[in-house]
Each structure stands twice: as structure tokens, then as C-alpha cells.
mmCIF file of C-alpha atoms and ligand atoms in Angstrom:
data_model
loop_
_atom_site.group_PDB
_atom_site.id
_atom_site.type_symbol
_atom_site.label_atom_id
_atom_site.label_comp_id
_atom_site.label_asym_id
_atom_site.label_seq_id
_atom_site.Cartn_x
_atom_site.Cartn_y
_atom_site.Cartn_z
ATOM 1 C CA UNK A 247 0.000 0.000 0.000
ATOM 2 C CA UNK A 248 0.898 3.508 -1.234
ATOM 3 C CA UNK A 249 1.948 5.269 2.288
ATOM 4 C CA UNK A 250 -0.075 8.268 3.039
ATOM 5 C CA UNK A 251 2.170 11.274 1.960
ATOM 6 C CA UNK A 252 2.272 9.637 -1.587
ATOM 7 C CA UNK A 253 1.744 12.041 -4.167
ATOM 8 C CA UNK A 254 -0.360 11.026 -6.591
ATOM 9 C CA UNK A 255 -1.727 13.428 -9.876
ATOM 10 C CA UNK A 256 -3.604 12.942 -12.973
ATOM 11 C CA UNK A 257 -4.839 14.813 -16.262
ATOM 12 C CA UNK A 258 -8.544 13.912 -17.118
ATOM 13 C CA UNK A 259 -9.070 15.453 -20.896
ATOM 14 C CA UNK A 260 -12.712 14.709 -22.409
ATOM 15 C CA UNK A 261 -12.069 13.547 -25.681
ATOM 16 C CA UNK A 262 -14.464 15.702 -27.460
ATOM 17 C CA UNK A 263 -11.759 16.961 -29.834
ATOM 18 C CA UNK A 264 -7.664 16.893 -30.449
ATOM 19 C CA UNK A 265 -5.399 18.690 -27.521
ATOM 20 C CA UNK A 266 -5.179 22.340 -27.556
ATOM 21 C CA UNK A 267 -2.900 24.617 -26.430
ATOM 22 C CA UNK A 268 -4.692 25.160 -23.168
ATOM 23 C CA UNK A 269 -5.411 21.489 -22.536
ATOM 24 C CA UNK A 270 -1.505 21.244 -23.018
ATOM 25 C CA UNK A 271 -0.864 23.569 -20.317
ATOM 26 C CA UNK A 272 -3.048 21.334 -17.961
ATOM 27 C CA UNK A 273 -1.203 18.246 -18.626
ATOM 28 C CA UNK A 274 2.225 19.364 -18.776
ATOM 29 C CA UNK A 275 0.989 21.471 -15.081
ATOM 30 C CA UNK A 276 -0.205 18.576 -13.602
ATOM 31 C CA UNK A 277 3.073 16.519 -14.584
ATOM 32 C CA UNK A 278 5.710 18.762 -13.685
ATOM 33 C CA UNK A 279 4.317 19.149 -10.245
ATOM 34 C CA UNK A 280 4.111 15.561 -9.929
ATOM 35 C CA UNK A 281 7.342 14.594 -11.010
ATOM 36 C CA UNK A 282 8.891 17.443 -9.198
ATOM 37 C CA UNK A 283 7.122 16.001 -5.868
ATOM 38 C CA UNK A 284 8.714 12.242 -7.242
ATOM 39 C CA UNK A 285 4.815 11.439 -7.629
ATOM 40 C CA UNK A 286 2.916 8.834 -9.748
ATOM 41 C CA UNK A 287 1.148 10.958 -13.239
ATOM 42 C CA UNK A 288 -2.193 9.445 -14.242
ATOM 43 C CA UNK A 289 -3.868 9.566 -17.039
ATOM 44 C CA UNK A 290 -7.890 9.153 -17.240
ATOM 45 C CA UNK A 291 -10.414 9.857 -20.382
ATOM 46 C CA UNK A 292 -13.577 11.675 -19.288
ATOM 47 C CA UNK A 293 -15.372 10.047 -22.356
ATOM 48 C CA UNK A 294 -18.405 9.985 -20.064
ATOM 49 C CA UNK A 295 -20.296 12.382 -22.237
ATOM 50 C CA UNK A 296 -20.750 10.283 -24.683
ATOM 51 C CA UNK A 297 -22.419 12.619 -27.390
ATOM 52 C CA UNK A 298 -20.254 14.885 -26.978
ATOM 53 C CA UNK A 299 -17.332 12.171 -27.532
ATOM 54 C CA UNK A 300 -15.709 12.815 -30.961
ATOM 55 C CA UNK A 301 -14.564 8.998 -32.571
ATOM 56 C CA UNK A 302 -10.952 8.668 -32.396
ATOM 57 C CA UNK A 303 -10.199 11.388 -30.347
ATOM 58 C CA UNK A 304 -9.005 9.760 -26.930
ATOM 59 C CA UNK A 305 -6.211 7.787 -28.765
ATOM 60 C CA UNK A 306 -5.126 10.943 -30.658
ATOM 61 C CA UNK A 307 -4.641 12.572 -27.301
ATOM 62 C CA UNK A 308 -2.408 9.806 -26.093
ATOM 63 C CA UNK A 309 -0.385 10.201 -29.153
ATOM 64 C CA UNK A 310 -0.171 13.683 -28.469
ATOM 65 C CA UNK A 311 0.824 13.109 -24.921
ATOM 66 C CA UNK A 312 3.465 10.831 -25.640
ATOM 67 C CA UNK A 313 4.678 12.944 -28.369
ATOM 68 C CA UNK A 314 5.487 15.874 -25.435
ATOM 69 C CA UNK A 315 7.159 12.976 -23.145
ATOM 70 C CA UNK A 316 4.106 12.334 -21.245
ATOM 71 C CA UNK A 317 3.605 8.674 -20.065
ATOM 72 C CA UNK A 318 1.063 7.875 -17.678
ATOM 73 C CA UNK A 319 2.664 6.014 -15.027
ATOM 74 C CA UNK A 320 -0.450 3.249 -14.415
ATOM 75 C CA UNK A 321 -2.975 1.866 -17.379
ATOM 76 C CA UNK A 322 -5.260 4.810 -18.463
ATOM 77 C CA UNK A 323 -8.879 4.461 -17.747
ATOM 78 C CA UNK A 324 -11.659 5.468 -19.496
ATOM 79 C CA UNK A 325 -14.877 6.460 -17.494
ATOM 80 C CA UNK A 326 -17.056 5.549 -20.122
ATOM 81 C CA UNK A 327 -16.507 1.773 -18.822
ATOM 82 C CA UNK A 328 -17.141 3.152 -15.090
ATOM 83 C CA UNK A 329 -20.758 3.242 -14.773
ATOM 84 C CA UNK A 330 -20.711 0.108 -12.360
ATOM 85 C CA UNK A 331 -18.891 2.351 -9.946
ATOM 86 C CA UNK A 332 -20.684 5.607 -10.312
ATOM 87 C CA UNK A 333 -24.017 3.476 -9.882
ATOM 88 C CA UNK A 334 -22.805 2.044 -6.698
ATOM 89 C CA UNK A 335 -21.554 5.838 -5.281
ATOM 90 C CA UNK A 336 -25.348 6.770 -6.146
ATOM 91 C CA UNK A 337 -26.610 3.751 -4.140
ATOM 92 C CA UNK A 338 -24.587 4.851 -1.361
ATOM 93 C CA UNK A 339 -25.991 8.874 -1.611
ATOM 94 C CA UNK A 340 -29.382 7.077 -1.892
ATOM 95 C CA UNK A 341 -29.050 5.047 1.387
ATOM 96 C CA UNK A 342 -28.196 7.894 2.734
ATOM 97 C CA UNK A 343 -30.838 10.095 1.482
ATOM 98 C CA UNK A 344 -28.381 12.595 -0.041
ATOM 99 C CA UNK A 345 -30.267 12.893 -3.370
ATOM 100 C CA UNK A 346 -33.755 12.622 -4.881
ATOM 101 C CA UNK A 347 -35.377 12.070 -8.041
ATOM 102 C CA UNK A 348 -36.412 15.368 -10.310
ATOM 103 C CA UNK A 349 -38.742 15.498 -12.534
ATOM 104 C CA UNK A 350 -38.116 19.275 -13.931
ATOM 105 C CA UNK A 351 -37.052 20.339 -17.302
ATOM 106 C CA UNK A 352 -34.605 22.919 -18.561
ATOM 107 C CA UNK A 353 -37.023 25.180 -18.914
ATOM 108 C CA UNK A 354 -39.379 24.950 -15.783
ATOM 109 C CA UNK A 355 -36.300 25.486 -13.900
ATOM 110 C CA UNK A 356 -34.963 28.494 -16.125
ATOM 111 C CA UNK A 357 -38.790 29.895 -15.922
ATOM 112 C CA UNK A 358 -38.118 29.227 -12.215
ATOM 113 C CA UNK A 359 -34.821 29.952 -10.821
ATOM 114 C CA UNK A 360 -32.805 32.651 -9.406
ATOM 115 C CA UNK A 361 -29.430 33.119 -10.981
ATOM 116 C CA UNK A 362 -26.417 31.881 -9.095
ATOM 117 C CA UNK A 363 -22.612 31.932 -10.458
ATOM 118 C CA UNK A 364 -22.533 29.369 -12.967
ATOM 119 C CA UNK A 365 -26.699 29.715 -14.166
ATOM 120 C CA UNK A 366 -30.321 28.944 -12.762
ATOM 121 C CA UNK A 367 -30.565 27.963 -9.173
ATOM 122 C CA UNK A 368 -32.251 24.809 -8.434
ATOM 123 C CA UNK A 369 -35.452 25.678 -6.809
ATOM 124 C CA UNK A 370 -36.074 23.162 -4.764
ATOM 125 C CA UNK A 371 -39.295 21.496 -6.505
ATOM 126 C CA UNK A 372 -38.784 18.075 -6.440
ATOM 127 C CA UNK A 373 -36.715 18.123 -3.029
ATOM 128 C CA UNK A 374 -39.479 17.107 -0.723
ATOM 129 C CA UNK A 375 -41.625 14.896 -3.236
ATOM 130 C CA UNK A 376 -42.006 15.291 -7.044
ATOM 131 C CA UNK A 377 -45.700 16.566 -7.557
ATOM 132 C CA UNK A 378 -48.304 14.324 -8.402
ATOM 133 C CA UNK A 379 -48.648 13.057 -11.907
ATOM 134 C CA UNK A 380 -44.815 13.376 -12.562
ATOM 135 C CA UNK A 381 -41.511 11.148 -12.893
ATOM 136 C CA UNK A 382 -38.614 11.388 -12.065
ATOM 137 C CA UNK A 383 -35.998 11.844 -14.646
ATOM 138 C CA UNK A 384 -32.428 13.194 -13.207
ATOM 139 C CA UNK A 385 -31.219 12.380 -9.377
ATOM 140 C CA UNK A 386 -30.289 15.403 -7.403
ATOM 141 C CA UNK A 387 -27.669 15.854 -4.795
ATOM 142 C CA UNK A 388 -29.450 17.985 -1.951
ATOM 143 C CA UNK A 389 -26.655 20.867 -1.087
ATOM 144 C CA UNK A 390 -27.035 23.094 1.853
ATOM 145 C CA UNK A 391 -25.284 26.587 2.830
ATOM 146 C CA UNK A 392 -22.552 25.471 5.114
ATOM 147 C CA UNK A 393 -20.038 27.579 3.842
ATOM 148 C CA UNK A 394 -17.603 25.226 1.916
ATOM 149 C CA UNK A 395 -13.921 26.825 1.705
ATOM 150 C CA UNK A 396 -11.182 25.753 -0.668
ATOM 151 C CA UNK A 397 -7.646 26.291 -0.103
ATOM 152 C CA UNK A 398 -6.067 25.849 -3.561
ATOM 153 C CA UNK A 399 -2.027 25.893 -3.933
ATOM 154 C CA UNK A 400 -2.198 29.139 -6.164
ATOM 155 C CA UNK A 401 -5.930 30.824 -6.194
ATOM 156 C CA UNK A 402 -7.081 32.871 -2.831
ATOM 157 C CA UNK A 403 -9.359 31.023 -1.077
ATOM 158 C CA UNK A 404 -12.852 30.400 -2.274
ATOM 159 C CA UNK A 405 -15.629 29.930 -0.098
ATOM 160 C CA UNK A 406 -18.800 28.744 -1.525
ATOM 161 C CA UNK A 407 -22.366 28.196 0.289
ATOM 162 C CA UNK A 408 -23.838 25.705 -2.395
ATOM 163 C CA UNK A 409 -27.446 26.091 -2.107
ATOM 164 C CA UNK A 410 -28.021 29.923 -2.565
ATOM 165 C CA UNK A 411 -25.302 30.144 -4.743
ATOM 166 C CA UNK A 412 -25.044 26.650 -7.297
ATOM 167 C CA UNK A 413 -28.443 24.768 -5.731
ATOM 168 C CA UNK A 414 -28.977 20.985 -5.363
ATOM 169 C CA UNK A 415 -27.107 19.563 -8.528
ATOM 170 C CA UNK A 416 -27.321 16.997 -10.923
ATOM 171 C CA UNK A 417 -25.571 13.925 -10.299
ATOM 172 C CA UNK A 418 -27.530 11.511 -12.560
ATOM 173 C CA UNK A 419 -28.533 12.864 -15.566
ATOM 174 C CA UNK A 420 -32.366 12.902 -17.373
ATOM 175 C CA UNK A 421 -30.740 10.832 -20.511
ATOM 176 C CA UNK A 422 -29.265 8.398 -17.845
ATOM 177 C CA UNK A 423 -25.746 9.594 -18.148
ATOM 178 C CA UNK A 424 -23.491 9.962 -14.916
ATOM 179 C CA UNK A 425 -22.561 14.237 -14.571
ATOM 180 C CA UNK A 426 -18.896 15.285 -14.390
ATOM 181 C CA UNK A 427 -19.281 15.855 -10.584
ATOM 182 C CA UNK A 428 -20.004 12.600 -9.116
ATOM 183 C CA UNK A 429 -17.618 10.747 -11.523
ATOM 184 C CA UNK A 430 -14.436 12.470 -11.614
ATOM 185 C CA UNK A 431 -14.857 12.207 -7.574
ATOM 186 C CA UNK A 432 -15.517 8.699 -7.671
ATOM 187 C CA UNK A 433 -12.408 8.177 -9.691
ATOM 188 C CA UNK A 434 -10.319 10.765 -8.184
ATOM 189 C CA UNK A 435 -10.499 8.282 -4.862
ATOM 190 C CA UNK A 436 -10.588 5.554 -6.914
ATOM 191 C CA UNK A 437 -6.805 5.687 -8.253
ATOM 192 C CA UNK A 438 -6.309 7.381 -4.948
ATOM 193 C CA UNK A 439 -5.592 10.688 -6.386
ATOM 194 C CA UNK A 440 -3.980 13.162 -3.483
ATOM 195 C CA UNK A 441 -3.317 16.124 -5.772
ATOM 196 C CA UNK A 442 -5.177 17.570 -8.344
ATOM 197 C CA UNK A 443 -3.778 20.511 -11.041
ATOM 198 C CA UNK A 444 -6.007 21.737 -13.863
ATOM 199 C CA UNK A 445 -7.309 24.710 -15.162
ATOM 200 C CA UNK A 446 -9.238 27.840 -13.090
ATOM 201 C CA UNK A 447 -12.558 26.897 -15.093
ATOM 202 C CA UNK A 448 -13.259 24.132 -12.325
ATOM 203 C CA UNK A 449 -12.524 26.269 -9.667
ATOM 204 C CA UNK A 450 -16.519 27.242 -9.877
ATOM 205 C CA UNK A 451 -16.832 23.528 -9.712
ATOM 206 C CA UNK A 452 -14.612 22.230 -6.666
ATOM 207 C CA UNK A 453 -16.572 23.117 -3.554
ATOM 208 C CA UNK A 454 -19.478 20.515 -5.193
ATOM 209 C CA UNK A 455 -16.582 17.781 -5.454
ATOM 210 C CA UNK A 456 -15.735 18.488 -1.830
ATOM 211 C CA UNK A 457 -19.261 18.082 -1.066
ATOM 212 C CA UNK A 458 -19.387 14.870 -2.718
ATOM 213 C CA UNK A 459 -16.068 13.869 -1.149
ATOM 214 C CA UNK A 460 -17.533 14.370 1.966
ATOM 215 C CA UNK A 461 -21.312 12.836 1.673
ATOM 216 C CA UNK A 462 -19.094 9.720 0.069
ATOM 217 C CA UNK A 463 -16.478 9.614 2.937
ATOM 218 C CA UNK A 464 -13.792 10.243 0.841
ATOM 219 C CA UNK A 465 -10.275 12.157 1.157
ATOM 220 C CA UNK A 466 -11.011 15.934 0.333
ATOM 221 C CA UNK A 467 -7.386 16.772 -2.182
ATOM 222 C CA UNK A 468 -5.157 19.177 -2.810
ATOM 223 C CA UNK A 469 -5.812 21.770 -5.089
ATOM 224 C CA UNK A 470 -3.833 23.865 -7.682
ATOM 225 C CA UNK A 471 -5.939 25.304 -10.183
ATOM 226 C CA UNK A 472 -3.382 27.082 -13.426
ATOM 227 C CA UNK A 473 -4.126 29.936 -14.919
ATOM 228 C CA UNK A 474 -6.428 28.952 -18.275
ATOM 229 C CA UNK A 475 -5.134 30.204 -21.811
ATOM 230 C CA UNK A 476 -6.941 32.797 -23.062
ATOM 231 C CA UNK A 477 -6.878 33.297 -27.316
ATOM 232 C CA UNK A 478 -7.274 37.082 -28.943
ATOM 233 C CA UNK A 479 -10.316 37.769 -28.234
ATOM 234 C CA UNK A 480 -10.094 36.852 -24.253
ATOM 235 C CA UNK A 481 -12.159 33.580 -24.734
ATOM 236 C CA UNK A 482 -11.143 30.476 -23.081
ATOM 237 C CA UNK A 483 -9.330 27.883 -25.976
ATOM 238 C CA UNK A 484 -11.742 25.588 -26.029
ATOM 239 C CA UNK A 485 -13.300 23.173 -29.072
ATOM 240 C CA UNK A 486 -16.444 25.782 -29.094
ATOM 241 C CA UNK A 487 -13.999 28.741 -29.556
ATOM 242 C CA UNK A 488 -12.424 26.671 -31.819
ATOM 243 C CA UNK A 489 -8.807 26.475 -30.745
ATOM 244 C CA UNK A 490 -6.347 25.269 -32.772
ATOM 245 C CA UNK A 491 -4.721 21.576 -32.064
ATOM 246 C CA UNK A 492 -1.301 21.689 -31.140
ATOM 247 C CA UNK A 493 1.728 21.906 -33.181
ATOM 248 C CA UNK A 494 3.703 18.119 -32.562
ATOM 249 C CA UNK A 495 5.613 18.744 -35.223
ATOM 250 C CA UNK A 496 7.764 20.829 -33.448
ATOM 251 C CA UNK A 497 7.476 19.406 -30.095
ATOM 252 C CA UNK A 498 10.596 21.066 -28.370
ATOM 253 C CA UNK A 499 9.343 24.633 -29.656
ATOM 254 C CA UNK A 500 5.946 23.961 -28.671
ATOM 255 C CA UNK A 501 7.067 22.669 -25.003
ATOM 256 C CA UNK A 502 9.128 25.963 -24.476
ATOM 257 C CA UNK A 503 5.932 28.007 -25.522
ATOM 258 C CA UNK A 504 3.731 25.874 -22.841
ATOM 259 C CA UNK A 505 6.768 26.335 -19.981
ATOM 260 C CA UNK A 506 6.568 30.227 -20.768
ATOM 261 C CA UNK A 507 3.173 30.105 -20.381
ATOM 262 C CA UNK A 508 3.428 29.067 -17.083
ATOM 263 C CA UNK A 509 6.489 31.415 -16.173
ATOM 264 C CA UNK A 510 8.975 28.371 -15.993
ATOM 265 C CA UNK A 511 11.508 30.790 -17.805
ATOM 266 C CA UNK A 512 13.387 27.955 -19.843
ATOM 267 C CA UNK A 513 17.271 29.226 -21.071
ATOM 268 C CA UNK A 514 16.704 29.315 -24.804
ATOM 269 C CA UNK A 515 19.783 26.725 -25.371
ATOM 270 C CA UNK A 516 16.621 23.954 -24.584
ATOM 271 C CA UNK A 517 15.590 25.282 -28.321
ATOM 272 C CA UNK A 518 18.163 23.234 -29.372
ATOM 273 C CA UNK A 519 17.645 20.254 -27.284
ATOM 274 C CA UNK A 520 15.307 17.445 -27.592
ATOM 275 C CA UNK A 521 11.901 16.704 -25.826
ATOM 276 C CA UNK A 522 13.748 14.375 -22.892
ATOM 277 C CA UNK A 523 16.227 17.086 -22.138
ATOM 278 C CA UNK A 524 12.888 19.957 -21.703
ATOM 279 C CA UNK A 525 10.597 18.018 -19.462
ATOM 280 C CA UNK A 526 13.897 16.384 -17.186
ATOM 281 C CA UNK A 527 14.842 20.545 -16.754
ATOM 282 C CA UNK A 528 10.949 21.709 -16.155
ATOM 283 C CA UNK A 529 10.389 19.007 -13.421
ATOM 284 C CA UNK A 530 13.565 19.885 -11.659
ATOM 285 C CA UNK A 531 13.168 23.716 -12.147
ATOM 286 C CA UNK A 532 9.383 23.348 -11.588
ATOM 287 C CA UNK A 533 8.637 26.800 -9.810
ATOM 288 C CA UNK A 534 4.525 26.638 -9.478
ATOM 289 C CA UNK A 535 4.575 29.330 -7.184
ATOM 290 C CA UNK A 536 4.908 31.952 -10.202
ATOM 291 C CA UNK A 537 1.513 31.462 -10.678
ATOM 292 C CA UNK A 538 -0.146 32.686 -7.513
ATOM 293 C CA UNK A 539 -3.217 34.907 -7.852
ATOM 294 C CA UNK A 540 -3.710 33.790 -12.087
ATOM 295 C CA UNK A 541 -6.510 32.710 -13.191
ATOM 296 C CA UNK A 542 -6.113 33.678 -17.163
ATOM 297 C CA UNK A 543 -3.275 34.314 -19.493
ATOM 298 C CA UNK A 544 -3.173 35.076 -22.888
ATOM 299 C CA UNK A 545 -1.866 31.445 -24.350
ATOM 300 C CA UNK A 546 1.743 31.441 -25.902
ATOM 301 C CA UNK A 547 0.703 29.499 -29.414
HETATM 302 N N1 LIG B 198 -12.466 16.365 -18.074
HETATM 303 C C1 LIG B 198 -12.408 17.718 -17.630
HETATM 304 C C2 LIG B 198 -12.087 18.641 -18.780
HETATM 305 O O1 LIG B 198 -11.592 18.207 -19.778
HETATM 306 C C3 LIG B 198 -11.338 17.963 -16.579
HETATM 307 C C4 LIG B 198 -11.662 17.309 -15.312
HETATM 308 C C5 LIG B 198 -10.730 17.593 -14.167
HETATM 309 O O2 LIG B 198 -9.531 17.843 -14.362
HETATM 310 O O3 LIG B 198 -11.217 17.500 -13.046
HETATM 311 O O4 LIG B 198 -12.313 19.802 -18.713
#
């Protein structure tokens, strides 16, 4: 057994497209701070979405990661083959009475709903019984306003009070499908994750994990949420603002423009170097503490 003070990191991408830029910045991130902490690097696919999966695209992202030097250290796993375990977490909220059955559509709860910081509020409809004549379609988690606070290794604290400001969420989805929050916390503590780096978009989204850590009896993590890469236009590179795949053909330049991205300052003699000889001087010159207080940079492409 791993002893406690193990460090142990992963990179989740959702295969909905190839590896951008800012995706890059994630992985390499969540590398280099495990390597420099002589941790264990995981790699998992978040193809749990499945229409929003794109054919092909979680084995071009492996070949992109190995193409950068980036190995996982243990077999990758793919969440789409993980419902056994996400049904048995729900059992577990369900013996417990953590979450209920809703029967309200997008719209009702739009019509509905106060505004919170990421959209509509749940209002509370089906938390007590869904009314008469109605079915259930989605499972809830019920939240409450204990103020949750999140001490991440770069962002000032956040403090969150989930039901005024996000509402009871979705943890089981109306089209059956297992949400984001419940499954990358089931397989967080699953591989036995200790430390998690990604980008600042799921800071929003962390005090639900903890709450789902908690309600599950699981470890609550470490946190370092990077700075996300920001294109012209000071949009998020994403697939929907159409950001460009990265640029493997010139893996060494392309490394050097990730590590300046996250103010690793790498001499320029690594120009002429190979891939090997960048990531063995970025995990023993890892300096994450450059970083503190960014949420968004313009990306480096
Ligand atoms: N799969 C998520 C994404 O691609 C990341 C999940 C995570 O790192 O927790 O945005």
C-alpha cells in the first residue's frame, strides 16, 4: 500500500476533440508538479459524455501526450466503462438520502430559478416529493449553505455556500448519463488521487466535489488550479472557440511556448535540445509558485 504522503496526480481530458494549447498547459501542469514532488502521473479519459465524444479522439490525445514525453505512469482508464462504480456511489448517496429524483425540465427550472454563479438555481421542486402526476428523470444531490472553503495551492481562497449560490445539482442525468461531478470524484479516490492541477474553469466547480467527497467519505485533495489560456479575443481555448490543435511537429518549440506560459523561464539553449532534455529541466526547475493569484493568461501558441 501507497503510504499516506504519496503524491499522486492525474490529467482527465474529455475527448471531445484533439489537444489544444490550453489542454496542453493542464497536462504538462499537472506533470511537472508531480514529477517534481517524485509522484505517480495518471492519465484518465472523461469520455463519459458520450455525445459529446468525438470517434478517435481519446487515442489521438495519447499520441499527443506521448509525443510531449508524457507517459502515464499506471494503465489509463476510461470512465465511459465506469458506470458500475458511479451506480454504486449513487446507491450509497441514496441510502443515505443525499439525493432525490427530479422530474423538472430545462425550462421549468430556467422559468423558475434565481441566478447563481454558474446559471439557474435549483429551486427546490422536487426536493421534498415530485408533484403528483410526474416522474422522475435526473437524481439530485441535496446541497445546503454550510459555507464550503477551498484552499487551492495558487488561487485565494474560495468559499462557496452551495445552495443559494449553485443549488442541489445533478448527479444523474435525465438521458441516464453519470454528470462530471459525481464521476471524476468517484475516480479521483478511486486511483487514490492526493493532488489535483487543472485549469481555473473548475474552480466554480470544486466546492461541489468536496461536497461529494464528503457525503461519500472520501479524502477531500489538494488543489492547484493554473491559470487557463486565453486566445485574442479573451475567450477560453476551447473546441467551441475553436482552438487550434497543437503543433507536434515541433514538439521542443511547442514545449518551451507551454513552460513560458506558465512562467517556468526555460534558457533558450533547450531550443536546441530534444523533448527528454525539456521536461527532465521543467520538473527539476518546476517553480509553481509563479503562478499565484492567475486565473487567465493570454496562451503562448
Ligand atoms: N475532463 C475535464 C475537462 O476536460 C477535466 C476534469 C478535471 O480535471 O477535473 O475539462
Amino acid at each position: 500500500m501507497p503510504s499516506s504522503t504519496e503524491y499522486r496526480g492525474r490529467f482527465a481530458p474529455s475527448p471531445t476533440g484533439p489537444l489544444h494549447f490550453g489542454s496542453l498547459v493542464a497536462a504538462v501542469g499537472s506533470y511537472l508538479d508531480a514529477k517534481h514532488h517524485h509522484g505517480t502521473w495518471l492519465v484518465r479519459m472523461e469520455d463519459l459524455d458520450t455525445p459529446r465524444c468525438v470517434p478517435g479522439a481519446a487515442d489521438d490525445i495519447l499520441r499527443t501526450l506521448e509525443a510531449f514525453g508524457l507517459h502515464s505512469d499506471e494503465p489509463v482508464i476510461y470512465q465511459s466503462q465506469r458506470t458500475a462504480a458511479y451506480e454504486e456511489a449513487l446507491h450509497r448517496l441514496k441510502d443515505n438520502g443525499a439525493v432525490y429524483p427530479c422530474c423538472c425540465t430545462r425550462k421549468e427550472i430556467s422559468d423558475s430559478a434565481l441566478y447563481g454563479i454558474e446559471g439557474p438555481v435549483y429551486p427546490g421542486t422536487c426536493r421534498n416529493a415530485i408533484p403528483v402526476g410526474r416522474e422522475g428523470r435526473a437524481w439530485r444531490v441535496r446541497t445546503n449553505n454550510e459555507a464550503i472553503e477551498l484552499t487551492d495551492a495558487l488561487q485565494s481562497r474560495i468559499t462557496q455556500h452551495l445552495e443559494s449560490q449553485i443549488g442541489d445539482f445533478v448527479v444523474k442525468r435525465a438521458d441516464g448519463l453519470f454528470a462530471y461531478q459525481l464521476a471524476v470524484v468517484v475516480d479521483d479516490a478511486f486511483q487514490r488521487v492526493t493532488h489535483i492541477v487543472r485549469g481555473a474553469d473548475l474552480l466554480a466547480s470544486t466546492p461541489r466535489q468536496i461536497h461529494l467527497q464528503r457525503l461519500l467519505g472520501f479524502s477531500v485533495l489538494n488543489y492547484m488550479h493554473l491559470p487557463v489560456a486565453m486566445n485574442g479575443a479573451g475567450e477560453k481555448l476551447s473546441k467551441q472557440t475553436l482552438a487550434a490543435p497543437v503543433d507536434e511537429s515541433q514538439p521542443v518549440a511547442t514545449l518551451l511556448r507551454v513552460l513560458d506560459f506558465l512562467r517556468q523561464e526555460p534558457p533558450d539553449e533547450l531550443l536546441n535540445s530534444d523533448v527528454g532534455t525539456v521536461m527532465g529541466w521543467a520538473v527539476q526547475n518546476w517553480h509553481a509558485e509563479r503562478l499565484i493569484g492567475m486565473q487567465a493568461l493570454p496562451a503562448c501558441e
